[in-house]
mmCIF file of C-alpha atoms and ligand atoms in Angstrom:
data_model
loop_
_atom_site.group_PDB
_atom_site.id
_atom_site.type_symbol
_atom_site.label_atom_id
_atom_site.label_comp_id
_atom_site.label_asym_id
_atom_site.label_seq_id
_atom_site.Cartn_x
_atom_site.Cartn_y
_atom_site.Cartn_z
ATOM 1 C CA UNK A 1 0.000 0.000 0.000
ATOM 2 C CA UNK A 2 1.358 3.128 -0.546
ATOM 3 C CA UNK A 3 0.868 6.203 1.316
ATOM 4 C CA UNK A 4 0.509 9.399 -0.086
ATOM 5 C CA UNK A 5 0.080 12.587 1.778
ATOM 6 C CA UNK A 6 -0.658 15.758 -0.354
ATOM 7 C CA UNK A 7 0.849 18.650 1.589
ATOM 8 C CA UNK A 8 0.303 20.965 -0.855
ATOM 9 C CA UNK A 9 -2.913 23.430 0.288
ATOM 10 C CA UNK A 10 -5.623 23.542 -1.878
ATOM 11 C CA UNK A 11 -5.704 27.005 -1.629
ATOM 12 C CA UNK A 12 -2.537 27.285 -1.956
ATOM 13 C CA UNK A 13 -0.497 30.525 0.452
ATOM 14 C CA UNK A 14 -1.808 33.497 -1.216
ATOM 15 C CA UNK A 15 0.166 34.775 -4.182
ATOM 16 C CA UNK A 16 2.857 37.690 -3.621
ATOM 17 C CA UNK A 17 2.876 37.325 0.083
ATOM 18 C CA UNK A 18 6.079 38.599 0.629
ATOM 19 C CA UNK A 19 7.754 39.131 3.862
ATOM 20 C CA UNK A 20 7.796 42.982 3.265
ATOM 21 C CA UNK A 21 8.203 44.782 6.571
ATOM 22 C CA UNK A 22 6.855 48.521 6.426
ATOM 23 C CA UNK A 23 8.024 51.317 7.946
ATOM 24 C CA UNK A 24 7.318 52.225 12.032
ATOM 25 C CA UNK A 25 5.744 55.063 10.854
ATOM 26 C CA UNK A 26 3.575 52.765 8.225
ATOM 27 C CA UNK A 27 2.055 50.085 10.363
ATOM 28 C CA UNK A 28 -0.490 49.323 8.012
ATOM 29 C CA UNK A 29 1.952 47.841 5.792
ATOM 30 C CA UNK A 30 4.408 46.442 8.668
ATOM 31 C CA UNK A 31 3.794 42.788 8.272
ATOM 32 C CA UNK A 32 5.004 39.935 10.570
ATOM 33 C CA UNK A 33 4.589 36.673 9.619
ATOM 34 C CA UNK A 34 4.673 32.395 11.359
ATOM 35 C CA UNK A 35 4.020 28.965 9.805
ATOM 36 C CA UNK A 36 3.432 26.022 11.557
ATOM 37 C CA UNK A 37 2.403 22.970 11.731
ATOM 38 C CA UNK A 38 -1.462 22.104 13.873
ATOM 39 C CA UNK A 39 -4.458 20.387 13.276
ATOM 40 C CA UNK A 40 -2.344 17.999 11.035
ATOM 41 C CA UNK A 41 -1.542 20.619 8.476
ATOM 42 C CA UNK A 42 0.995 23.488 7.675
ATOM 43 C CA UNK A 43 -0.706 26.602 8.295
ATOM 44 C CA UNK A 44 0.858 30.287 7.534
ATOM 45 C CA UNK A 45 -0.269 33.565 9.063
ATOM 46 C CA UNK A 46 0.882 36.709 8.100
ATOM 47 C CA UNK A 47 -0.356 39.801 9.926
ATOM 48 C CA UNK A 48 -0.376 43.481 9.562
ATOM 49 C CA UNK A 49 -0.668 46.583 11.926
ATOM 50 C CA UNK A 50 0.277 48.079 14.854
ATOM 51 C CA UNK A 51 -1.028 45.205 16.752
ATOM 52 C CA UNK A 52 0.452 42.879 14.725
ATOM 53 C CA UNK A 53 2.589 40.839 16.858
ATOM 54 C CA UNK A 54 0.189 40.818 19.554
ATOM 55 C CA UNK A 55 -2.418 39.749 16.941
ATOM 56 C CA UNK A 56 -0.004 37.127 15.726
ATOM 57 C CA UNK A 57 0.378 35.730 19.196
ATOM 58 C CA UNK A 58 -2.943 35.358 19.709
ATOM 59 C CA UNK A 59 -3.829 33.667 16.532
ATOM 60 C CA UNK A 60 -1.632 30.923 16.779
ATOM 61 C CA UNK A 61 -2.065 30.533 20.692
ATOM 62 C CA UNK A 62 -6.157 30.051 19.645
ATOM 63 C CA UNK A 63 -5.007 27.479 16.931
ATOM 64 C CA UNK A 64 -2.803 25.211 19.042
ATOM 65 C CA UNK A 65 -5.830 25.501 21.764
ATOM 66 C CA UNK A 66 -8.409 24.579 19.328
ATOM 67 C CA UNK A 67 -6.212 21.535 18.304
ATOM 68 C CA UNK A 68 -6.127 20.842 21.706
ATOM 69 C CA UNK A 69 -9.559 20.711 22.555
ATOM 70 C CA UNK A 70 -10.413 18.873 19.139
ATOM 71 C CA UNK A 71 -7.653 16.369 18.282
ATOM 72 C CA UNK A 72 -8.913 12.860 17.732
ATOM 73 C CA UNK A 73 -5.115 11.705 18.105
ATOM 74 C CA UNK A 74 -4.818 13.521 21.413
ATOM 75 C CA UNK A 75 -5.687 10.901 23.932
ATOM 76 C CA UNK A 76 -6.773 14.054 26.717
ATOM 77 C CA UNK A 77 -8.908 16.436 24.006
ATOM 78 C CA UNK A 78 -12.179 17.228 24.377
ATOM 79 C CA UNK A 79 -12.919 14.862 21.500
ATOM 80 C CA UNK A 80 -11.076 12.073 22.578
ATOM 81 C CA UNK A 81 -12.132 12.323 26.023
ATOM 82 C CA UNK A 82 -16.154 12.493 24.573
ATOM 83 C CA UNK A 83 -15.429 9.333 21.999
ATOM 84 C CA UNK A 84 -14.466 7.250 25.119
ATOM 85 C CA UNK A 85 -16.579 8.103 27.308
ATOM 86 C CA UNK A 86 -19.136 9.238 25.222
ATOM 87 C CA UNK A 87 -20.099 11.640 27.480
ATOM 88 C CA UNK A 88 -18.940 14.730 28.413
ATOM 89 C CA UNK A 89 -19.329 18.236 30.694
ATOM 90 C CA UNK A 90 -18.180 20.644 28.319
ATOM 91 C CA UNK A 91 -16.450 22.638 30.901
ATOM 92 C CA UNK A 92 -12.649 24.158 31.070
ATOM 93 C CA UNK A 93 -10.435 22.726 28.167
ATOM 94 C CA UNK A 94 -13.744 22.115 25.802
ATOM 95 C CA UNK A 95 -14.921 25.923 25.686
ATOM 96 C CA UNK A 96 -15.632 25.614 22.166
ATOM 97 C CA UNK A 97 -16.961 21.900 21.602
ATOM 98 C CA UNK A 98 -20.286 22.869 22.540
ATOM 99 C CA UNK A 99 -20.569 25.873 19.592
ATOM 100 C CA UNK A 100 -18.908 23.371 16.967
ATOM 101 C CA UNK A 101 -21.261 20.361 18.064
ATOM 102 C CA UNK A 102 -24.186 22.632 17.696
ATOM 103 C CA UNK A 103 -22.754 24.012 14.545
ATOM 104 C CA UNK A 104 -22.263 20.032 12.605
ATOM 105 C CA UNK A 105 -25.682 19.418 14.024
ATOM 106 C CA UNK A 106 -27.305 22.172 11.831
ATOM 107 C CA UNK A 107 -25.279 21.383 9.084
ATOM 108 C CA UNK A 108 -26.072 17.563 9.045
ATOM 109 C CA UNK A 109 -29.856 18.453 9.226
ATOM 110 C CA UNK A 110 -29.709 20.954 6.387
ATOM 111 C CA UNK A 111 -27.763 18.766 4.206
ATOM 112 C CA UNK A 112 -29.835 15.636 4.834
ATOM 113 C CA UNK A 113 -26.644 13.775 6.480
ATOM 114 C CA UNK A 114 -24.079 14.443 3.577
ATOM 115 C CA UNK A 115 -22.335 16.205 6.311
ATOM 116 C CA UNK A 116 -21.820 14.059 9.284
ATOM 117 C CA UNK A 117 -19.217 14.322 12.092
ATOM 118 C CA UNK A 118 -20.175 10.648 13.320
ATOM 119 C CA UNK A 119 -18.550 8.918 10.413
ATOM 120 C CA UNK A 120 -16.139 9.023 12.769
ATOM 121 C CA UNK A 121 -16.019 5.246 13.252
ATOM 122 C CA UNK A 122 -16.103 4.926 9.324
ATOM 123 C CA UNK A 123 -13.163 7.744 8.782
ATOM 124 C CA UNK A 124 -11.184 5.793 11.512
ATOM 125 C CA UNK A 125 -11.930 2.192 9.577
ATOM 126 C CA UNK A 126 -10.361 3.662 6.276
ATOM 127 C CA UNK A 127 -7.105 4.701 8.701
ATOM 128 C CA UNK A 128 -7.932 8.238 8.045
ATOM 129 C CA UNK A 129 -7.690 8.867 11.997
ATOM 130 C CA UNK A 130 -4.151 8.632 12.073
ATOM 131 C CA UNK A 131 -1.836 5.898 13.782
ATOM 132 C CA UNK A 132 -2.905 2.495 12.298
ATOM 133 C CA UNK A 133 -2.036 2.371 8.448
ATOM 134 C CA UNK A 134 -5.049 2.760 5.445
ATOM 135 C CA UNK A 135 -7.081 -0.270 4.995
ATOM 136 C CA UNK A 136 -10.067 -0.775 2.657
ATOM 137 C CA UNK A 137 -12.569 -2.157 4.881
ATOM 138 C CA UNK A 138 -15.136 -4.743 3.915
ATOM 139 C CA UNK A 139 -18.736 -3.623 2.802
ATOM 140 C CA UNK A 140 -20.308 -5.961 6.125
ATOM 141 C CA UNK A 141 -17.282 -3.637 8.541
ATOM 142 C CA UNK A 142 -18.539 -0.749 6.569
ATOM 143 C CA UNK A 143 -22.769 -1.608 7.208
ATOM 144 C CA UNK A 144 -22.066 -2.480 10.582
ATOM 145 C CA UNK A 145 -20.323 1.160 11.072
ATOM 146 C CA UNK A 146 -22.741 2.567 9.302
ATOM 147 C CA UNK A 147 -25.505 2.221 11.419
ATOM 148 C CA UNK A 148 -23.631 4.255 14.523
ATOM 149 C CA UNK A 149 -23.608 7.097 11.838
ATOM 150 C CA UNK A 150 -26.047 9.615 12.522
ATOM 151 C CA UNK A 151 -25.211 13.108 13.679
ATOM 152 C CA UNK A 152 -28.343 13.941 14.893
ATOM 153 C CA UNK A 153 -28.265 11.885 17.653
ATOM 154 C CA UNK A 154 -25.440 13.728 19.137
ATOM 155 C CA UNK A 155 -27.618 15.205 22.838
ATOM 156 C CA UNK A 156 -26.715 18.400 23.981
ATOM 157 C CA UNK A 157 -28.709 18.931 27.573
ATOM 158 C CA UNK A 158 -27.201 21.863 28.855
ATOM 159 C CA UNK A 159 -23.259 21.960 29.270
ATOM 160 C CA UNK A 160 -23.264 17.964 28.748
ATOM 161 C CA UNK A 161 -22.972 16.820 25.591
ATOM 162 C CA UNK A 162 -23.975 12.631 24.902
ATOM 163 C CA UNK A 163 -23.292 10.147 22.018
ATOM 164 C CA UNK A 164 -25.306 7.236 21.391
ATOM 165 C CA UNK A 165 -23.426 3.934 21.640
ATOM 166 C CA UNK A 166 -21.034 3.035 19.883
ATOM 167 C CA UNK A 167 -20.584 6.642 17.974
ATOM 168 C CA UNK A 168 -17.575 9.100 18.288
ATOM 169 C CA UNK A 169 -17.359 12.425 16.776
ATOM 170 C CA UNK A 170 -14.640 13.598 13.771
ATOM 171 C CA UNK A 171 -14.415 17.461 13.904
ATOM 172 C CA UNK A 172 -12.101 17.266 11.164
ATOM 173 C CA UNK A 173 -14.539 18.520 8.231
ATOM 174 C CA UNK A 174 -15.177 21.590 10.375
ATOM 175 C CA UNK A 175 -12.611 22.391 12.756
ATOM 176 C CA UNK A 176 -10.333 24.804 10.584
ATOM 177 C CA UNK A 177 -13.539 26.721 9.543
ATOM 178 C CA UNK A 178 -14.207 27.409 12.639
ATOM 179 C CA UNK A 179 -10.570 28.188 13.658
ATOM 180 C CA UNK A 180 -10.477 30.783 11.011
ATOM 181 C CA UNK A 181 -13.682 32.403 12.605
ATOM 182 C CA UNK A 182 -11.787 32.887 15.770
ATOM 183 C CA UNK A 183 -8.842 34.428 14.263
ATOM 184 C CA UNK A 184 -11.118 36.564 12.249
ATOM 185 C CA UNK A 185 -12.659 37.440 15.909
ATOM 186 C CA UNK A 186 -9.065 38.275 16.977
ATOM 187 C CA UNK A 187 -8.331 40.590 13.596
ATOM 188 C CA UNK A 188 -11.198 42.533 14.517
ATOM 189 C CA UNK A 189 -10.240 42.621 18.548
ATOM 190 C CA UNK A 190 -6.776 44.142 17.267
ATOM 191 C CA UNK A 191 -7.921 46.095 14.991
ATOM 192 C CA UNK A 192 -5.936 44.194 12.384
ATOM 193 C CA UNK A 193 -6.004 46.886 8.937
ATOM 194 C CA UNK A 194 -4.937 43.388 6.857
ATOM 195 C CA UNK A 195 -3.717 39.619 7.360
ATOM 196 C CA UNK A 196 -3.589 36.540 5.412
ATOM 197 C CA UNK A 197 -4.366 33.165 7.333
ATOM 198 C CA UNK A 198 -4.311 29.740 5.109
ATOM 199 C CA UNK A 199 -5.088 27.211 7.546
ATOM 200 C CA UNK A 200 -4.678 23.861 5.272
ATOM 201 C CA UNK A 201 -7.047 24.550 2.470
ATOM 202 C CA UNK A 202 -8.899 27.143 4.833
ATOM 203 C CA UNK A 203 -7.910 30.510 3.625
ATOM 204 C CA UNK A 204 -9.350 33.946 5.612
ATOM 205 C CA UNK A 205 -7.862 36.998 3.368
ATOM 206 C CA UNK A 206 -8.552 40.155 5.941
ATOM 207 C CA UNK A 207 -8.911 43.639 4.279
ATOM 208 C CA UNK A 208 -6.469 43.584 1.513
ATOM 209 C CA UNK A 209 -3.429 43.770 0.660
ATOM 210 C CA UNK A 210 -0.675 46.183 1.742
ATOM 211 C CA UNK A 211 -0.544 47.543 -2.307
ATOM 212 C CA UNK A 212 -4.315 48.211 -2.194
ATOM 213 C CA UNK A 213 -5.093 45.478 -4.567
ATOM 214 C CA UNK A 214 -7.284 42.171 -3.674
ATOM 215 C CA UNK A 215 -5.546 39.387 -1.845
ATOM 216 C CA UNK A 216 -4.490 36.738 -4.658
ATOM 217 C CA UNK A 217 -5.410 32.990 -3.439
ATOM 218 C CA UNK A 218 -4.760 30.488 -6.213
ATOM 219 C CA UNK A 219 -7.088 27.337 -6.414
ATOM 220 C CA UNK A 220 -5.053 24.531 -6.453
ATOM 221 C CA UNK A 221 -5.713 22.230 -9.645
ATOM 222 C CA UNK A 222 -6.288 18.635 -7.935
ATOM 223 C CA UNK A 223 -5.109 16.972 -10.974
ATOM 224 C CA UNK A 224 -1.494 18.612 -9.998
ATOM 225 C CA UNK A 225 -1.848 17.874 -6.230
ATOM 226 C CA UNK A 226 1.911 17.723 -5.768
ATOM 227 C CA UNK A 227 2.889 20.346 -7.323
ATOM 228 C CA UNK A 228 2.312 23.605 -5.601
ATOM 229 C CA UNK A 229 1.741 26.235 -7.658
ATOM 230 C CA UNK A 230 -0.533 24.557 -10.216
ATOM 231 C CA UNK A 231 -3.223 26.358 -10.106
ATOM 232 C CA UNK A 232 -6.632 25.859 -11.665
ATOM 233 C CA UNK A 233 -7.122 29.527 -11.207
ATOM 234 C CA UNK A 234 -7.181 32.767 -9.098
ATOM 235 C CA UNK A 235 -9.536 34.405 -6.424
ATOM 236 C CA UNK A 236 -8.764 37.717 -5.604
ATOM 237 C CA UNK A 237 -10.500 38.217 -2.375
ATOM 238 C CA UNK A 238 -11.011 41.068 0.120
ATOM 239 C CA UNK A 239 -12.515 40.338 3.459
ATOM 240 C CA UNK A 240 -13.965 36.754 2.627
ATOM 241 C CA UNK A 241 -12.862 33.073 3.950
ATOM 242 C CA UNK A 242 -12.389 30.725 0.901
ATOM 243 C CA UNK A 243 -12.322 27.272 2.060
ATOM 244 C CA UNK A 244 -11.342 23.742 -0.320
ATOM 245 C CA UNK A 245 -12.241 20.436 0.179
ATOM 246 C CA UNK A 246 -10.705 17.869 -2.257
ATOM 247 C CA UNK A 247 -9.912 14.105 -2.329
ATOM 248 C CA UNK A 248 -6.037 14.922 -3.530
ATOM 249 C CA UNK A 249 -5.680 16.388 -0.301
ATOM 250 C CA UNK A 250 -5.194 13.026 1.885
ATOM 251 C CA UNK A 251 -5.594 9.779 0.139
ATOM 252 C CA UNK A 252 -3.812 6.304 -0.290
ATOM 253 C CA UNK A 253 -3.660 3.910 -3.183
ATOM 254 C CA UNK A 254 -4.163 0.353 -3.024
ATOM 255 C CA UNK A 255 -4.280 -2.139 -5.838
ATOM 256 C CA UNK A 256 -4.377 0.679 -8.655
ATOM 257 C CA UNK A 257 -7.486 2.666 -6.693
ATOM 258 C CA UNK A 258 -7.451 5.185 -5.099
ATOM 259 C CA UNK A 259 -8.926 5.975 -2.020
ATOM 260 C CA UNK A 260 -9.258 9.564 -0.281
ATOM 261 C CA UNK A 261 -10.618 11.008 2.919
ATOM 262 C CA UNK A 262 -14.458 12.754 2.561
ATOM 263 C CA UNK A 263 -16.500 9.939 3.429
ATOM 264 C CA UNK A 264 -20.174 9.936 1.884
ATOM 265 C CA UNK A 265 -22.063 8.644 4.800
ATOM 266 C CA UNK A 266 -24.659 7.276 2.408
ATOM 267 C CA UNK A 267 -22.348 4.434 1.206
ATOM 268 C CA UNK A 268 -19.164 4.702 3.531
ATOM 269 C CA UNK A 269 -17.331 4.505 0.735
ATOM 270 C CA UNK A 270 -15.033 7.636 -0.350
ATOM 271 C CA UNK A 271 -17.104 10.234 -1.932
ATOM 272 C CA UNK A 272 -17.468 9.906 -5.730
ATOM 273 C CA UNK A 273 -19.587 12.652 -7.489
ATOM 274 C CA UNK A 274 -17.941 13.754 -10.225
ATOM 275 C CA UNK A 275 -16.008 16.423 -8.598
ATOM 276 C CA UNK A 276 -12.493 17.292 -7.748
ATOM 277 C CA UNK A 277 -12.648 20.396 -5.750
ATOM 278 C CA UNK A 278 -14.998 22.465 -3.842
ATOM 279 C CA UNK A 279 -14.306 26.116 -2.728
ATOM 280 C CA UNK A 280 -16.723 27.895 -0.923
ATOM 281 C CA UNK A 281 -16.436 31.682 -0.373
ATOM 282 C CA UNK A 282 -17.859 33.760 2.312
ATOM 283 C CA UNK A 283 -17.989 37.212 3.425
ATOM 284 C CA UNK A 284 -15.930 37.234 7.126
ATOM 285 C CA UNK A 285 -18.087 39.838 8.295
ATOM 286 C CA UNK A 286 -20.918 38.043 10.491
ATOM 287 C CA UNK A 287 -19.116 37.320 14.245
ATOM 288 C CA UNK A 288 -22.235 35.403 15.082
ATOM 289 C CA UNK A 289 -23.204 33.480 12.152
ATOM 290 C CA UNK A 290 -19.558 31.848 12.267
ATOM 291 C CA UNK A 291 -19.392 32.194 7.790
ATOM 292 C CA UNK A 292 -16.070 30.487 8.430
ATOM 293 C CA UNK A 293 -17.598 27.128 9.635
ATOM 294 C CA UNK A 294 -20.239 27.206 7.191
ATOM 295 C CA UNK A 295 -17.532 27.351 4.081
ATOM 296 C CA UNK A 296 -15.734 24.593 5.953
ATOM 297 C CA UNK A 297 -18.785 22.392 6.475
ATOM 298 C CA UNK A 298 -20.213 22.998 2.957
ATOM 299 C CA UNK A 299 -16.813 22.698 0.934
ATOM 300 C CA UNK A 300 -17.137 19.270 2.400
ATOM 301 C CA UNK A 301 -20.607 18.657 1.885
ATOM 302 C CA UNK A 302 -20.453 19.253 -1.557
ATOM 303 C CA UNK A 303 -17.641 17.711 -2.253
ATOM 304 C CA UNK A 304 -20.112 14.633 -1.112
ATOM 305 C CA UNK A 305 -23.382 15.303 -3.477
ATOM 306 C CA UNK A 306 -21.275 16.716 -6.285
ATOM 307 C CA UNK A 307 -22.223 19.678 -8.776
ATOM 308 C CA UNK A 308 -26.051 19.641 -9.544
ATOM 309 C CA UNK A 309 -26.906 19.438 -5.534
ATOM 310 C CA UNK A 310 -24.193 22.245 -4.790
ATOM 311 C CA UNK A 311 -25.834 24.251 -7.344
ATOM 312 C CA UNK A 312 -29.321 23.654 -5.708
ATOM 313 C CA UNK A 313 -27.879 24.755 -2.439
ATOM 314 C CA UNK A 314 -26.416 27.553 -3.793
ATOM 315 C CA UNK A 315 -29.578 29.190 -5.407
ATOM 316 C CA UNK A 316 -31.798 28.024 -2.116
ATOM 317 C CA UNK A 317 -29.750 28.522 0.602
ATOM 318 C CA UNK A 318 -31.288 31.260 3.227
ATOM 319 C CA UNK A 319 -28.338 31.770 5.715
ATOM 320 C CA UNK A 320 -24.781 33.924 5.069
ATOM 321 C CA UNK A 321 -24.958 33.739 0.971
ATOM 322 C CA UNK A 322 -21.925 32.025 -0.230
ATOM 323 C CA UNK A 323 -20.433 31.239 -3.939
ATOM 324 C CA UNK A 324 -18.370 28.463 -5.018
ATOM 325 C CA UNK A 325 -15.799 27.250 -7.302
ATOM 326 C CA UNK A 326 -16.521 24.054 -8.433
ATOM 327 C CA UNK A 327 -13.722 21.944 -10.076
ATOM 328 C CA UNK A 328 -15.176 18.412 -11.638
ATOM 329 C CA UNK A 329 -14.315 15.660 -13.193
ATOM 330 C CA UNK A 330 -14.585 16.397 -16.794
ATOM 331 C CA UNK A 331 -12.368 19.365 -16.704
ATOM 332 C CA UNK A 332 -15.017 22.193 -16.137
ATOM 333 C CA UNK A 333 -14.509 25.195 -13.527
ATOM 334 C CA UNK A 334 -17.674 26.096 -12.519
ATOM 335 C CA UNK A 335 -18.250 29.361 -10.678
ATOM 336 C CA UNK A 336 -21.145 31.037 -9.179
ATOM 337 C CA UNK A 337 -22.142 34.315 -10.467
ATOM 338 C CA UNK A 338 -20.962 36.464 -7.577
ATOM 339 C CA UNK A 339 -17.184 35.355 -8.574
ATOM 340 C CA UNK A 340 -17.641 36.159 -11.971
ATOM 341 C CA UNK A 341 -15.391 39.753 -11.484
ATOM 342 C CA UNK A 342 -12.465 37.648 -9.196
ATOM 343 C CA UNK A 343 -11.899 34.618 -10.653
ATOM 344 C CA UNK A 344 -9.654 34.088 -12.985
ATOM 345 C CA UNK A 345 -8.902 30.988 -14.765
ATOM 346 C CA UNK A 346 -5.107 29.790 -15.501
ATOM 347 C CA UNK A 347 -4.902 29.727 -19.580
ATOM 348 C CA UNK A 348 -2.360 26.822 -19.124
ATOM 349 C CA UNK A 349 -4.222 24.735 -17.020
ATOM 350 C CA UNK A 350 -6.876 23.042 -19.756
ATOM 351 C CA UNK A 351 -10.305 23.763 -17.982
ATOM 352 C CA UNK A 352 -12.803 25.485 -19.718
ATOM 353 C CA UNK A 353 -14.820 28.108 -17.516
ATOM 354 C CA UNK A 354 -18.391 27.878 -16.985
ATOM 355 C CA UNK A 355 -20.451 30.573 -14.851
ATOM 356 C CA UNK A 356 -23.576 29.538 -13.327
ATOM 357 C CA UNK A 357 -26.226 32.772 -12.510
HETATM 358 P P1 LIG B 401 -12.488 18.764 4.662
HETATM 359 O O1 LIG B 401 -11.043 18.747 4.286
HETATM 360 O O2 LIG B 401 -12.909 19.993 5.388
HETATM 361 O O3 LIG B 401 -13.393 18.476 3.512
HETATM 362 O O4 LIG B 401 -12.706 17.630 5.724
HETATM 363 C C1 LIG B 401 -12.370 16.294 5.516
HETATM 364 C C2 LIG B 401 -12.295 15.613 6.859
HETATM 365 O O5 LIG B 401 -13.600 15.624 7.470
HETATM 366 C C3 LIG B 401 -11.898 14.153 6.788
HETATM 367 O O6 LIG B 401 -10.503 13.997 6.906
HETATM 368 C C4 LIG B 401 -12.653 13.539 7.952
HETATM 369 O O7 LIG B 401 -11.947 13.780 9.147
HETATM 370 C C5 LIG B 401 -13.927 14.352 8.011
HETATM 371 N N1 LIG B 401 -15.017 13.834 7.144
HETATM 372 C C6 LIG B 401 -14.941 12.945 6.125
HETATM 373 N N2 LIG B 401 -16.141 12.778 5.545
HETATM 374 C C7 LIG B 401 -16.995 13.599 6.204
HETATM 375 C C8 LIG B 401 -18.400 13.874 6.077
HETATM 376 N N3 LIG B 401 -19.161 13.315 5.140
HETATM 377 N N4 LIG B 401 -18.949 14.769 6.956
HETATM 378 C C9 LIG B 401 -18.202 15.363 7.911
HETATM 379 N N5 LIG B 401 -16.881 15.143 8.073
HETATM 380 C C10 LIG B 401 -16.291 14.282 7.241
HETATM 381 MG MG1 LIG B 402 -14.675 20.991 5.459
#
């Protein structure tokens, strides 16, 4: 079996980020910058302002708390702690489970179960979890996991949140969503004038950039996974999160298939429906309606019921509006109207360009 781990963001680090440091007397274009590795991917932040490295410090100090409230590796998380018990007070060192639970809930209800934190089990029997090695389970393991999967049966009475038995949770389809809503939450707090967070295929572009033009985030073209820099095209983006999902972004290979890491909890097999990428774009104003999250829980849910049912959404959907970039399998970029002015597609990279009003 051989393992293959696509490090390369699907939104890839936005274009011309250089590590230009302004003037004292220019703090609006005085930039400090940190990448790291958390929530098993490389994540850069660069920040602007006079805040900046107390806005810095604060962004990465939320991320490596997040990751250690919502790890599934971490035997003492939140998560792991509510997987083996499944029960848990959401009290000191789970502050936020309780607003992402709530938040997976909603989604799984609104996208009749495409999205589903309690495929969990079935994530963890493909060796997606981490630790044991990728295995292609059997389809009698697969309907016997199956029938733990169904996120809304996750209880939340009060502060104490309780699985049914046999489930456990996978925050991994919405956890950097969410992560980029809290460092959005810090940008504002500081007063941040512009930063650039890309938080493994979770990109929030704050304000602009320090030349007055749009942030430049480049799609990644999944057919290139490994090579960074391939882009199927351009977003320039000012004050928006742009969030991918894709199966060339964690996936093995056994036997000539190959096998990535958005489960469709209809089947339990890997999601096949005809696309390649999903990016979902949001507005980052909204502190309450966490737009983040949603563009973190949709790129994935889409990714699930593939272009015709993303579309649907799209037109119908009554919360934070959203647009997407849809990448599929018959090498078509479709984008929704409102991205019609900032996307631009790559000449050399063989899609053709389709924009859906
Ligand atoms: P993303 O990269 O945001 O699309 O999330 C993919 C990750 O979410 C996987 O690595 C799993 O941990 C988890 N996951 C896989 N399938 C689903 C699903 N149908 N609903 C919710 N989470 C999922
Ligand atoms: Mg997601």
């Amino acid at each position: 079996m051989r393992y293959l781990r696509s490090i390369a963001l699907s939104l890839a680090l936005a274009l011309g980020l250089t590590a230009c440091s302004g003037t004292p007397a220019d703090p609006d274009t005085a930039e400090e910058h940190v990448q790291f590795l958390a929530m098993d991917t490389a994540m850069t932040l660069s920040v602007y302002g006079e805040r900046r490295s107390a806005a810095l410090q604060a962004a990465e100090h939320q991320i490596q708390d997040l990751e250690a409230q919502l790890s599934r590796t971490e035997p003492d998380s939140a998560v792991s702690r509510l997987n083996e018990a499944g029960t848990l007070e959401a009290g000191e060192r789970a502050e936020d489970l309780l607003p992402l639970l709530e938040a997976a809930e909603r989604y799984c209800r609104e996208t009749g179960g495409a999205f589903d934190i309690t495929v969990a089990p079935v994530v963890a029997a493909w060796g997606f979890a981490g630790g044991n090695g990728y295995h292609v389970p059997s389809p009698a393991e697969l309907e016997s996991l199956l029938e733990r999967v169904d996120g809304t049966a996750v209880k939340i009475e009060g502060r104490t949140v309780t699985l049914s038995p046999g489930q456990s949770v996978d925050l991994g389809g919405i956890a950097k969503g969410y992560a980029a809503d809290k460092l959005a939450n810090i940008f504002r707090e500081c007063e941040t004038p512009r930063a650039m967070a890309s938080l493994g295929g979770n990109v929030l572009a704050w304000g602009n950039r320090p030349d007055g033009m749009p942030w430049r985030v480049g799609v990644q073209d999944p057919a290139r996974p490994g090579d960074q820099g391939s882009f199927a095209g351009i977003l320039n983006l000012e004050n928006a999160f742009a969030v991918t999902s894709g199966g060339y972004q964690r996936y093995f290979e056994q036997d000539g298939k190959r096998y990535h890491h958005i489960i469709d909890p209809a089947t339990g097999y890997p999601a096949s429906s005809g696309l390649t990428s999903v990016t979902v774009v949001a507005g980052c104003a909204g502190e309450q309606d966490l737009p983040g999250t949603m563009c973190d829980a949709l790129s994935t849910t889409f990714f699930v019921l593939g272009e015709a049912l993303a579309l649907d959404f799209w037109s119908a959907w009554t919360g934070v509006p959203f647009d997407l970039v849809l990448i599929t399998e018959d090498g078509r970029v479709v984008i929704t109207e409102g991205l019609a002015e900032s996307f631009t597609l790559d000449e050399g990279s063989g899609y053709t360009l389709e924009i859906v009003s």
